[in-house]
Amino acid sequence: MKRVKDLDLFKYIREIREFEFGVFHYFDGLVIGEIKEGVLVTWKMGEKVVNAAVEIYGEDMPIAYISNRIHDYAIVASDWIKFYKNRHQLDFYSVVGNTKGSFASIMMERMFFKNSIRQFTDLDEAVQWSLKKIKARDQKTIQKSSSSLATNME
């Protein structure tokens, strides 16, 4: 399976954060995580990733997250509730994986994650999908700003 460092996009990386449970690659508006083998991912771990994103992007930067599941690991799916209680949000969430536990984990996550989760078997496809969504969201935001600015000027 392809790793983030193998992507052409890697040359545009903004920052890399390595934690005891995995490595997270921060690009403009996009975070790609690679969790280590055998880890049980909890909210406490996720909170470290979120705090790093806030340091890098600021409070209001909406992001897309790709979970590049190159290893087998488990997620405490119910911890998504803690994610939302802390007022965090992901605009787009996708999972790349074909490990045994990947499909079962996604099924559990879908029960707790408020938005949709897109599944891929190829990291490049996940990145292209995420970038396309980010671009569309940004254009929509610009259009809203322009129309509200025009309304305010009238």
mmCIF file of N, CA, C and O in Angstrom, residues 1-102:
data_model
loop_
_atom_site.group_PDB
_atom_site.id
_atom_site.type_symbol
_atom_site.label_atom_id
_atom_site.label_comp_id
_atom_site.label_asym_id
_atom_site.label_seq_id
_atom_site.Cartn_x
_atom_site.Cartn_y
_atom_site.Cartn_z
ATOM 1 N N MET A 1 0.826 -1.181 0.000
ATOM 2 C CA MET A 1 0.000 0.000 0.000
ATOM 3 C C MET A 1 0.879 1.257 0.000
ATOM 4 O O MET A 1 1.941 1.275 0.610
ATOM 5 N N LYS A 2 0.419 2.281 -0.657
ATOM 6 C CA LYS A 2 1.178 3.525 -0.796
ATOM 7 C C LYS A 2 1.153 4.325 0.508
ATOM 8 O O LYS A 2 0.149 4.399 1.188
ATOM 9 N N ARG A 3 2.285 4.918 0.807
ATOM 10 C CA ARG A 3 2.415 5.793 1.973
ATOM 11 C C ARG A 3 2.384 7.257 1.513
ATOM 12 O O ARG A 3 2.627 7.548 0.348
ATOM 13 N N VAL A 4 2.141 8.152 2.444
ATOM 14 C CA VAL A 4 2.073 9.579 2.123
ATOM 15 C C VAL A 4 3.374 10.060 1.497
ATOM 16 O O VAL A 4 3.359 10.824 0.526
ATOM 17 N N LYS A 5 4.503 9.615 2.010
ATOM 18 C CA LYS A 5 5.795 10.084 1.487
ATOM 19 C C LYS A 5 6.019 9.689 0.030
ATOM 20 O O LYS A 5 6.890 10.242 -0.632
ATOM 21 N N ASP A 6 5.207 8.750 -0.499
ATOM 22 C CA ASP A 6 5.321 8.324 -1.894
ATOM 23 C C ASP A 6 4.493 9.191 -2.852
ATOM 24 O O ASP A 6 4.590 9.027 -4.066
ATOM 25 N N LEU A 7 3.688 10.087 -2.324
ATOM 26 C CA LEU A 7 2.819 10.931 -3.153
ATOM 27 C C LEU A 7 3.578 12.102 -3.768
ATOM 28 O O LEU A 7 4.489 12.656 -3.141
ATOM 29 N N ASP A 8 3.165 12.520 -4.970
ATOM 30 C CA ASP A 8 3.710 13.749 -5.571
ATOM 31 C C ASP A 8 3.379 14.955 -4.691
ATOM 32 O O ASP A 8 4.143 15.909 -4.606
ATOM 33 N N LEU A 9 2.239 14.889 -4.036
ATOM 34 C CA LEU A 9 1.764 15.957 -3.162
ATOM 35 C C LEU A 9 2.726 16.213 -1.996
ATOM 36 O O LEU A 9 2.729 17.291 -1.417
ATOM 37 N N PHE A 10 3.552 15.231 -1.666
ATOM 38 C CA PHE A 10 4.431 15.327 -0.502
ATOM 39 C C PHE A 10 5.307 16.572 -0.532
ATOM 40 O O PHE A 10 5.612 17.148 0.511
ATOM 41 N N LYS A 11 5.693 17.021 -1.705
ATOM 42 C CA LYS A 11 6.556 18.206 -1.797
ATOM 43 C C LYS A 11 5.840 19.479 -1.321
ATOM 44 O O LYS A 11 6.476 20.493 -1.087
ATOM 45 N N TYR A 12 4.509 19.408 -1.163
ATOM 46 C CA TYR A 12 3.733 20.556 -0.703
ATOM 47 C C TYR A 12 3.378 20.453 0.784
ATOM 48 O O TYR A 12 2.548 21.203 1.272
ATOM 49 N N ILE A 13 4.018 19.540 1.488
ATOM 50 C CA ILE A 13 3.683 19.322 2.892
ATOM 51 C C ILE A 13 3.997 20.565 3.717
ATOM 52 O O ILE A 13 4.972 21.272 3.466
ATOM 53 N N ARG A 14 3.120 20.835 4.635
ATOM 54 C CA ARG A 14 3.292 21.990 5.504
ATOM 55 C C ARG A 14 4.026 21.604 6.784
ATOM 56 O O ARG A 14 4.898 22.326 7.254
ATOM 57 N N GLU A 15 3.639 20.445 7.327
ATOM 58 C CA GLU A 15 4.271 19.992 8.568
ATOM 59 C C GLU A 15 3.984 18.510 8.782
ATOM 60 O O GLU A 15 2.950 18.005 8.343
ATOM 61 N N ILE A 16 4.888 17.839 9.479
ATOM 62 C CA ILE A 16 4.700 16.440 9.880
ATOM 63 C C ILE A 16 4.767 16.402 11.395
ATOM 64 O O ILE A 16 5.673 16.990 11.998
ATOM 65 N N ARG A 17 3.796 15.717 11.994
ATOM 66 C CA ARG A 17 3.813 15.504 13.441
ATOM 67 C C ARG A 17 3.821 14.007 13.701
ATOM 68 O O ARG A 17 2.961 13.285 13.210
ATOM 69 N N GLU A 18 4.802 13.572 14.489
ATOM 70 C CA GLU A 18 4.885 12.155 14.834
ATOM 71 C C GLU A 18 4.540 11.994 16.313
ATOM 72 O O GLU A 18 5.122 12.651 17.172
ATOM 73 N N PHE A 19 3.573 11.131 16.572
ATOM 74 C CA PHE A 19 3.153 10.811 17.924
ATOM 75 C C PHE A 19 3.482 9.346 18.191
ATOM 76 O O PHE A 19 3.791 8.598 17.264
ATOM 77 N N GLU A 20 3.374 8.941 19.435
ATOM 78 C CA GLU A 20 3.674 7.547 19.781
ATOM 79 C C GLU A 20 2.744 6.561 19.075
ATOM 80 O O GLU A 20 3.084 5.392 18.907
ATOM 81 N N PHE A 21 1.600 7.008 18.600
ATOM 82 C CA PHE A 21 0.603 6.133 17.973
ATOM 83 C C PHE A 21 0.545 6.257 16.455
ATOM 84 O O PHE A 21 -0.128 5.475 15.794
ATOM 85 N N GLY A 22 1.238 7.237 15.869
ATOM 86 C CA GLY A 22 1.201 7.386 14.420
ATOM 87 C C GLY A 22 1.828 8.672 13.924
ATOM 88 O O GLY A 22 2.270 9.513 14.711
ATOM 89 N N VAL A 23 1.842 8.810 12.608
ATOM 90 C CA VAL A 23 2.429 9.978 11.947
ATOM 91 C C VAL A 23 1.320 10.696 11.181
ATOM 92 O O VAL A 23 0.523 10.067 10.478
ATOM 93 N N PHE A 24 1.303 12.040 11.299
ATOM 94 C CA PHE A 24 0.267 12.852 10.662
ATOM 95 C C PHE A 24 0.931 13.909 9.791
ATOM 96 O O PHE A 24 1.838 14.610 10.225
ATOM 97 N N HIS A 25 0.439 13.979 8.560
ATOM 98 C CA HIS A 25 0.998 14.868 7.546
ATOM 99 C C HIS A 25 -0.013 15.985 7.296
ATOM 100 O O HIS A 25 -1.145 15.725 6.891
ATOM 101 N N TYR A 26 0.421 17.218 7.505
ATOM 102 C CA TYR A 26 -0.454 18.379 7.389
ATOM 103 C C TYR A 26 -0.127 19.152 6.111
ATOM 104 O O TYR A 26 0.991 19.627 5.937
ATOM 105 N N PHE A 27 -1.106 19.251 5.238
ATOM 106 C CA PHE A 27 -1.025 20.038 4.009
ATOM 107 C C PHE A 27 -2.021 21.185 4.158
ATOM 108 O O PHE A 27 -2.715 21.268 5.166
ATOM 109 N N ASP A 28 -2.137 22.061 3.178
ATOM 110 C CA ASP A 28 -3.136 23.125 3.255
ATOM 111 C C ASP A 28 -4.535 22.524 3.168
ATOM 112 O O ASP A 28 -4.941 22.038 2.115
ATOM 113 N N GLY A 29 -5.247 22.545 4.293
ATOM 114 C CA GLY A 29 -6.624 22.062 4.328
ATOM 115 C C GLY A 29 -6.781 20.552 4.327
ATOM 116 O O GLY A 29 -7.899 20.045 4.274
ATOM 117 N N LEU A 30 -5.698 19.819 4.383
ATOM 118 C CA LEU A 30 -5.746 18.359 4.298
ATOM 119 C C LEU A 30 -4.776 17.745 5.301
ATOM 120 O O LEU A 30 -3.619 18.158 5.386
ATOM 121 N N VAL A 31 -5.269 16.770 6.059
ATOM 122 C CA VAL A 31 -4.423 16.023 6.993
ATOM 123 C C VAL A 31 -4.523 14.550 6.612
ATOM 124 O O VAL A 31 -5.613 14.025 6.396
ATOM 125 N N ILE A 32 -3.359 13.893 6.533
ATOM 126 C CA ILE A 32 -3.331 12.452 6.247
ATOM 127 C C ILE A 32 -2.616 11.777 7.406
ATOM 128 O O ILE A 32 -1.478 12.111 7.726
ATOM 129 N N GLY A 33 -3.326 10.824 8.029
ATOM 130 C CA GLY A 33 -2.760 10.123 9.170
ATOM 131 C C GLY A 33 -2.425 8.672 8.845
ATOM 132 O O GLY A 33 -3.137 8.022 8.071
ATOM 133 N N GLU A 34 -1.340 8.202 9.432
ATOM 134 C CA GLU A 34 -0.932 6.801 9.316
ATOM 135 C C GLU A 34 -0.673 6.285 10.728
ATOM 136 O O GLU A 34 0.329 6.634 11.348
ATOM 137 N N ILE A 35 -1.617 5.496 11.233
ATOM 138 C CA ILE A 35 -1.553 4.958 12.591
ATOM 139 C C ILE A 35 -0.648 3.725 12.600
ATOM 140 O O ILE A 35 -0.636 2.949 11.651
ATOM 141 N N LYS A 36 0.061 3.525 13.694
ATOM 142 C CA LYS A 36 0.971 2.381 13.828
ATOM 143 C C LYS A 36 0.207 1.077 14.044
ATOM 144 O O LYS A 36 -0.946 1.070 14.493
ATOM 145 N N GLU A 37 0.863 -0.002 13.761
ATOM 146 C CA GLU A 37 0.314 -1.355 13.890
ATOM 147 C C GLU A 37 -0.138 -1.652 15.326
ATOM 148 O O GLU A 37 0.574 -1.360 16.287
ATOM 149 N N GLY A 38 -1.355 -2.216 15.446
ATOM 150 C CA GLY A 38 -1.844 -2.720 16.720
ATOM 151 C C GLY A 38 -2.348 -1.691 17.719
ATOM 152 O O GLY A 38 -2.721 -2.039 18.831
ATOM 153 N N VAL A 39 -2.393 -0.433 17.352
ATOM 154 C CA VAL A 39 -2.817 0.630 18.260
ATOM 155 C C VAL A 39 -4.336 0.597 18.437
ATOM 156 O O VAL A 39 -5.073 0.285 17.502
ATOM 157 N N LEU A 40 -4.807 0.939 19.632
ATOM 158 C CA LEU A 40 -6.227 1.181 19.882
ATOM 159 C C LEU A 40 -6.368 2.694 19.976
ATOM 160 O O LEU A 40 -5.931 3.321 20.945
ATOM 161 N N VAL A 41 -6.950 3.311 18.955
ATOM 162 C CA VAL A 41 -7.043 4.765 18.856
ATOM 163 C C VAL A 41 -8.187 5.263 19.736
ATOM 164 O O VAL A 41 -9.328 4.842 19.591
ATOM 165 N N THR A 42 -7.849 6.183 20.645
ATOM 166 C CA THR A 42 -8.821 6.764 21.567
ATOM 167 C C THR A 42 -8.936 8.273 21.328
ATOM 168 O O THR A 42 -8.125 8.857 20.603
ATOM 169 N N TRP A 43 -9.901 8.885 21.990
ATOM 170 C CA TRP A 43 -10.091 10.331 21.884
ATOM 171 C C TRP A 43 -8.845 11.074 22.359
ATOM 172 O O TRP A 43 -8.456 12.086 21.791
ATOM 173 N N LYS A 44 -8.186 10.605 23.406
ATOM 174 C CA LYS A 44 -6.980 11.278 23.910
ATOM 175 C C LYS A 44 -5.925 11.401 22.805
ATOM 176 O O LYS A 44 -5.249 12.411 22.690
ATOM 177 N N MET A 45 -5.807 10.364 21.993
ATOM 178 C CA MET A 45 -4.862 10.408 20.870
ATOM 179 C C MET A 45 -5.360 11.376 19.811
ATOM 180 O O MET A 45 -4.599 12.201 19.298
ATOM 181 N N GLY A 46 -6.636 11.279 19.483
ATOM 182 C CA GLY A 46 -7.228 12.165 18.490
ATOM 183 C C GLY A 46 -7.113 13.625 18.891
ATOM 184 O O GLY A 46 -6.894 14.504 18.049
ATOM 185 N N GLU A 47 -7.230 13.875 20.175
ATOM 186 C CA GLU A 47 -7.129 15.239 20.677
ATOM 187 C C GLU A 47 -5.750 15.834 20.386
ATOM 188 O O GLU A 47 -5.629 17.022 20.059
ATOM 189 N N LYS A 48 -4.709 15.021 20.460
ATOM 190 C CA LYS A 48 -3.356 15.493 20.133
ATOM 191 C C LYS A 48 -3.269 15.912 18.665
ATOM 192 O O LYS A 48 -2.648 16.922 18.329
ATOM 193 N N VAL A 49 -3.897 15.132 17.799
ATOM 194 C CA VAL A 49 -3.894 15.430 16.358
ATOM 195 C C VAL A 49 -4.674 16.714 16.091
ATOM 196 O O VAL A 49 -4.242 17.573 15.315
ATOM 197 N N VAL A 50 -5.825 16.859 16.755
ATOM 198 C CA VAL A 50 -6.652 18.057 16.603
ATOM 199 C C VAL A 50 -5.903 19.285 17.116
ATOM 200 O O VAL A 50 -5.891 20.336 16.459
ATOM 201 N N ASN A 51 -5.269 19.166 18.274
ATOM 202 C CA ASN A 51 -4.519 20.303 18.828
ATOM 203 C C ASN A 51 -3.377 20.724 17.903
ATOM 204 O O ASN A 51 -3.111 21.916 17.738
ATOM 205 N N ALA A 52 -2.730 19.743 17.284
ATOM 206 C CA ALA A 52 -1.673 20.070 16.316
ATOM 207 C C ALA A 52 -2.266 20.812 15.124
ATOM 208 O O ALA A 52 -1.682 21.786 14.637
ATOM 209 N N ALA A 53 -3.431 20.371 14.662
ATOM 210 C CA ALA A 53 -4.093 21.047 13.533
ATOM 211 C C ALA A 53 -4.428 22.488 13.886
ATOM 212 O O ALA A 53 -4.246 23.398 13.063
ATOM 213 N N VAL A 54 -4.896 22.723 15.100
ATOM 214 C CA VAL A 54 -5.214 24.090 15.542
ATOM 215 C C VAL A 54 -3.943 24.940 15.577
ATOM 216 O O VAL A 54 -3.950 26.094 15.143
ATOM 217 N N GLU A 55 -2.840 24.368 16.048
ATOM 218 C CA GLU A 55 -1.557 25.095 16.044
ATOM 219 C C GLU A 55 -1.132 25.473 14.626
ATOM 220 O O GLU A 55 -0.634 26.564 14.388
ATOM 221 N N ILE A 56 -1.329 24.548 13.701
ATOM 222 C CA ILE A 56 -0.871 24.749 12.325
ATOM 223 C C ILE A 56 -1.814 25.643 11.536
ATOM 224 O O ILE A 56 -1.382 26.556 10.839
ATOM 225 N N TYR A 57 -3.123 25.392 11.634
ATOM 226 C CA TYR A 57 -4.109 26.080 10.797
ATOM 227 C C TYR A 57 -4.835 27.222 11.486
ATOM 228 O O TYR A 57 -5.444 28.052 10.828
ATOM 229 N N GLY A 58 -4.894 27.224 12.793
ATOM 230 C CA GLY A 58 -5.726 28.172 13.511
ATOM 231 C C GLY A 58 -7.064 27.524 13.844
ATOM 232 O O GLY A 58 -7.335 26.388 13.464
ATOM 233 N N GLU A 59 -7.890 28.241 14.556
ATOM 234 C CA GLU A 59 -9.164 27.701 15.067
ATOM 235 C C GLU A 59 -10.205 27.389 13.999
ATOM 236 O O GLU A 59 -10.943 26.430 14.110
ATOM 237 N N ASP A 60 -10.309 28.234 12.996
ATOM 238 C CA ASP A 60 -11.446 28.155 12.083
ATOM 239 C C ASP A 60 -11.175 27.485 10.746
ATOM 240 O O ASP A 60 -12.022 27.509 9.868
ATOM 241 N N MET A 61 -10.020 26.918 10.560
ATOM 242 C CA MET A 61 -9.685 26.308 9.279
ATOM 243 C C MET A 61 -10.395 24.969 9.124
ATOM 244 O O MET A 61 -10.116 24.038 9.864
ATOM 245 N N PRO A 62 -11.334 24.869 8.195
ATOM 246 C CA PRO A 62 -11.980 23.574 7.956
ATOM 247 C C PRO A 62 -11.010 22.642 7.233
ATOM 248 O O PRO A 62 -10.200 23.089 6.428
ATOM 249 N N ILE A 63 -11.082 21.351 7.557
ATOM 250 C CA ILE A 63 -10.125 20.422 6.965
ATOM 251 C C ILE A 63 -10.779 19.137 6.478
ATOM 252 O O ILE A 63 -11.875 18.777 6.880
ATOM 253 N N ALA A 64 -10.035 18.478 5.614
ATOM 254 C CA ALA A 64 -10.367 17.125 5.172
ATOM 255 C C ALA A 64 -9.347 16.202 5.826
ATOM 256 O O ALA A 64 -8.165 16.556 5.931
ATOM 257 N N TYR A 65 -9.793 15.043 6.256
ATOM 258 C CA TYR A 65 -8.893 14.082 6.885
ATOM 259 C C TYR A 65 -8.936 12.770 6.119
ATOM 260 O O TYR A 65 -10.019 12.268 5.789
ATOM 261 N N ILE A 66 -7.749 12.237 5.830
ATOM 262 C CA ILE A 66 -7.630 10.923 5.200
ATOM 263 C C ILE A 66 -6.919 10.006 6.180
ATOM 264 O O ILE A 66 -5.811 10.314 6.630
ATOM 265 N N SER A 67 -7.560 8.907 6.501
ATOM 266 C CA SER A 67 -6.943 7.887 7.329
ATOM 267 C C SER A 67 -6.327 6.857 6.383
ATOM 268 O O SER A 67 -7.043 6.086 5.750
ATOM 269 N N ASN A 68 -5.007 6.891 6.256
ATOM 270 C CA ASN A 68 -4.309 5.963 5.362
ATOM 271 C C ASN A 68 -3.961 4.715 6.173
ATOM 272 O O ASN A 68 -2.947 4.665 6.869
ATOM 273 N N ARG A 69 -4.806 3.711 6.098
ATOM 274 C CA ARG A 69 -4.702 2.533 6.966
ATOM 275 C C ARG A 69 -3.749 1.487 6.398
ATOM 276 O O ARG A 69 -4.167 0.462 5.875
ATOM 277 N N ILE A 70 -2.476 1.798 6.541
ATOM 278 C CA ILE A 70 -1.435 0.898 6.049
ATOM 279 C C ILE A 70 -1.159 -0.230 7.037
ATOM 280 O O ILE A 70 -0.500 -1.204 6.697
ATOM 281 N N HIS A 71 -1.642 -0.088 8.276
ATOM 282 C CA HIS A 71 -1.462 -1.096 9.319
ATOM 283 C C HIS A 71 -2.832 -1.477 9.884
ATOM 284 O O HIS A 71 -3.800 -0.723 9.761
ATOM 285 N N ASP A 72 -2.874 -2.609 10.563
ATOM 286 C CA ASP A 72 -4.083 -2.997 11.288
ATOM 287 C C ASP A 72 -4.079 -2.319 12.650
ATOM 288 O O ASP A 72 -3.081 -2.361 13.373
ATOM 289 N N TYR A 73 -5.193 -1.700 12.987
ATOM 290 C CA TYR A 73 -5.370 -1.080 14.299
ATOM 291 C C TYR A 73 -6.865 -0.948 14.536
ATOM 292 O O TYR A 73 -7.671 -1.184 13.640
ATOM 293 N N ALA A 74 -7.232 -0.575 15.729
ATOM 294 C CA ALA A 74 -8.645 -0.441 16.082
ATOM 295 C C ALA A 74 -8.927 0.973 16.570
ATOM 296 O O ALA A 74 -8.034 1.671 17.044
ATOM 297 N N ILE A 75 -10.185 1.364 16.437
ATOM 298 C CA ILE A 75 -10.621 2.694 16.856
ATOM 299 C C ILE A 75 -11.765 2.536 17.840
ATOM 300 O O ILE A 75 -12.659 1.720 17.630
ATOM 301 N N VAL A 76 -11.741 3.330 18.900
ATOM 302 C CA VAL A 76 -12.880 3.388 19.806
ATOM 303 C C VAL A 76 -13.889 4.304 19.115
ATOM 304 O O VAL A 76 -13.833 5.532 19.252
ATOM 305 N N ALA A 77 -14.786 3.700 18.320
ATOM 306 C CA ALA A 77 -15.704 4.470 17.471
ATOM 307 C C ALA A 77 -16.582 5.422 18.278
ATOM 308 O O ALA A 77 -16.882 6.528 17.827
ATOM 309 N N SER A 78 -16.965 5.022 19.475
ATOM 310 C CA SER A 78 -17.827 5.881 20.294
ATOM 311 C C SER A 78 -17.113 7.166 20.727
ATOM 312 O O SER A 78 -17.760 8.120 21.150
ATOM 313 N N ASP A 79 -15.789 7.221 20.593
ATOM 314 C CA ASP A 79 -15.057 8.440 20.936
ATOM 315 C C ASP A 79 -15.343 9.591 19.972
ATOM 316 O O ASP A 79 -14.994 10.735 20.251
ATOM 317 N N TRP A 80 -15.989 9.304 18.823
ATOM 318 C CA TRP A 80 -16.418 10.385 17.935
ATOM 319 C C TRP A 80 -17.345 11.338 18.689
ATOM 320 O O TRP A 80 -17.372 12.533 18.425
ATOM 321 N N ILE A 81 -18.106 10.814 19.644
ATOM 322 C CA ILE A 81 -19.005 11.655 20.439
ATOM 323 C C ILE A 81 -18.188 12.698 21.198
ATOM 324 O O ILE A 81 -18.573 13.871 21.260
ATOM 325 N N LYS A 82 -17.052 12.303 21.753
ATOM 326 C CA LYS A 82 -16.176 13.245 22.462
ATOM 327 C C LYS A 82 -15.618 14.285 21.488
ATOM 328 O O LYS A 82 -15.464 15.456 21.839
ATOM 329 N N PHE A 83 -15.318 13.855 20.274
ATOM 330 C CA PHE A 83 -14.848 14.761 19.227
ATOM 331 C C PHE A 83 -15.860 15.893 19.021
ATOM 332 O O PHE A 83 -15.511 17.067 19.011
ATOM 333 N N TYR A 84 -17.135 15.530 18.890
ATOM 334 C CA TYR A 84 -18.176 16.534 18.666
ATOM 335 C C TYR A 84 -18.489 17.345 19.910
ATOM 336 O O TYR A 84 -18.776 18.534 19.822
ATOM 337 N N LYS A 85 -18.426 16.726 21.087
ATOM 338 C CA LYS A 85 -18.667 17.462 22.337
ATOM 339 C C LYS A 85 -17.658 18.590 22.506
ATOM 340 O O LYS A 85 -17.948 19.593 23.125
ATOM 341 N N ASN A 86 -16.473 18.389 21.970
ATOM 342 C CA ASN A 86 -15.436 19.406 22.042
ATOM 343 C C ASN A 86 -15.513 20.384 20.869
ATOM 344 O O ASN A 86 -14.576 21.124 20.600
ATOM 345 N N ARG A 87 -16.619 20.325 20.159
ATOM 346 C CA ARG A 87 -16.936 21.237 19.050
ATOM 347 C C ARG A 87 -15.951 21.179 17.895
ATOM 348 O O ARG A 87 -15.666 22.175 17.240
ATOM 349 N N HIS A 88 -15.410 20.003 17.644
ATOM 350 C CA HIS A 88 -14.525 19.819 16.495
ATOM 351 C C HIS A 88 -15.364 19.328 15.318
ATOM 352 O O HIS A 88 -16.410 18.730 15.498
ATOM 353 N N GLN A 89 -14.859 19.583 14.128
ATOM 354 C CA GLN A 89 -15.569 19.161 12.933
ATOM 355 C C GLN A 89 -14.588 18.831 11.826
ATOM 356 O O GLN A 89 -13.534 19.436 11.727
ATOM 357 N N LEU A 90 -14.970 17.870 11.016
ATOM 358 C CA LEU A 90 -14.234 17.572 9.794
ATOM 359 C C LEU A 90 -15.177 17.845 8.635
ATOM 360 O O LEU A 90 -16.337 17.430 8.674
ATOM 361 N N ASP A 91 -14.693 18.528 7.629
ATOM 362 C CA ASP A 91 -15.524 18.748 6.451
ATOM 363 C C ASP A 91 -15.646 17.467 5.636
ATOM 364 O O ASP A 91 -16.717 17.123 5.163
ATOM 365 N N PHE A 92 -14.526 16.776 5.483
ATOM 366 C CA PHE A 92 -14.510 15.559 4.672
ATOM 367 C C PHE A 92 -13.628 14.529 5.361
ATOM 368 O O PHE A 92 -12.566 14.870 5.875
ATOM 369 N N TYR A 93 -14.075 13.288 5.350
ATOM 370 C CA TYR A 93 -13.337 12.213 6.006
ATOM 371 C C TYR A 93 -13.328 11.024 5.072
ATOM 372 O O TYR A 93 -14.379 10.576 4.608
ATOM 373 N N SER A 94 -12.143 10.541 4.772
ATOM 374 C CA SER A 94 -12.047 9.354 3.933
ATOM 375 C C SER A 94 -11.039 8.376 4.526
ATOM 376 O O SER A 94 -10.161 8.747 5.286
ATOM 377 N N VAL A 95 -11.242 7.129 4.166
ATOM 378 C CA VAL A 95 -10.422 6.041 4.670
ATOM 379 C C VAL A 95 -9.845 5.289 3.481
ATOM 380 O O VAL A 95 -10.572 4.945 2.548
ATOM 381 N N VAL A 96 -8.533 5.071 3.528
ATOM 382 C CA VAL A 96 -7.868 4.270 2.506
ATOM 383 C C VAL A 96 -7.407 3.003 3.195
ATOM 384 O O VAL A 96 -6.677 3.062 4.184
ATOM 385 N N GLY A 97 -7.853 1.877 2.684
ATOM 386 C CA GLY A 97 -7.400 0.656 3.324
ATOM 387 C C GLY A 97 -7.987 -0.592 2.711
ATOM 388 O O GLY A 97 -9.082 -0.569 2.153
ATOM 389 N N ASN A 98 -7.235 -1.638 2.837
ATOM 390 C CA ASN A 98 -7.732 -2.952 2.449
ATOM 391 C C ASN A 98 -7.229 -3.999 3.435
ATOM 392 O O ASN A 98 -7.110 -5.154 3.108
ATOM 393 N N THR A 99 -6.938 -3.529 4.664
ATOM 394 C CA THR A 99 -6.556 -4.469 5.713
ATOM 395 C C THR A 99 -7.814 -5.144 6.229
ATOM 396 O O THR A 99 -8.921 -4.648 6.040
ATOM 397 N N LYS A 100 -7.653 -6.262 6.907
ATOM 398 C CA LYS A 100 -8.793 -7.034 7.402
ATOM 399 C C LYS A 100 -9.717 -6.205 8.285
ATOM 400 O O LYS A 100 -10.929 -6.246 8.145
ATOM 401 N N GLY A 101 -9.143 -5.455 9.193
ATOM 402 C CA GLY A 101 -9.955 -4.699 10.144
ATOM 403 C C GLY A 101 -10.516 -3.405 9.598
ATOM 404 O O GLY A 101 -11.380 -2.791 10.211
ATOM 405 N N SER A 102 -10.053 -2.985 8.439
ATOM 406 C CA SER A 102 -10.447 -1.690 7.895
ATOM 407 C C SER A 102 -11.951 -1.593 7.636
ATOM 408 O O SER A 102 -12.594 -0.629 8.046
#
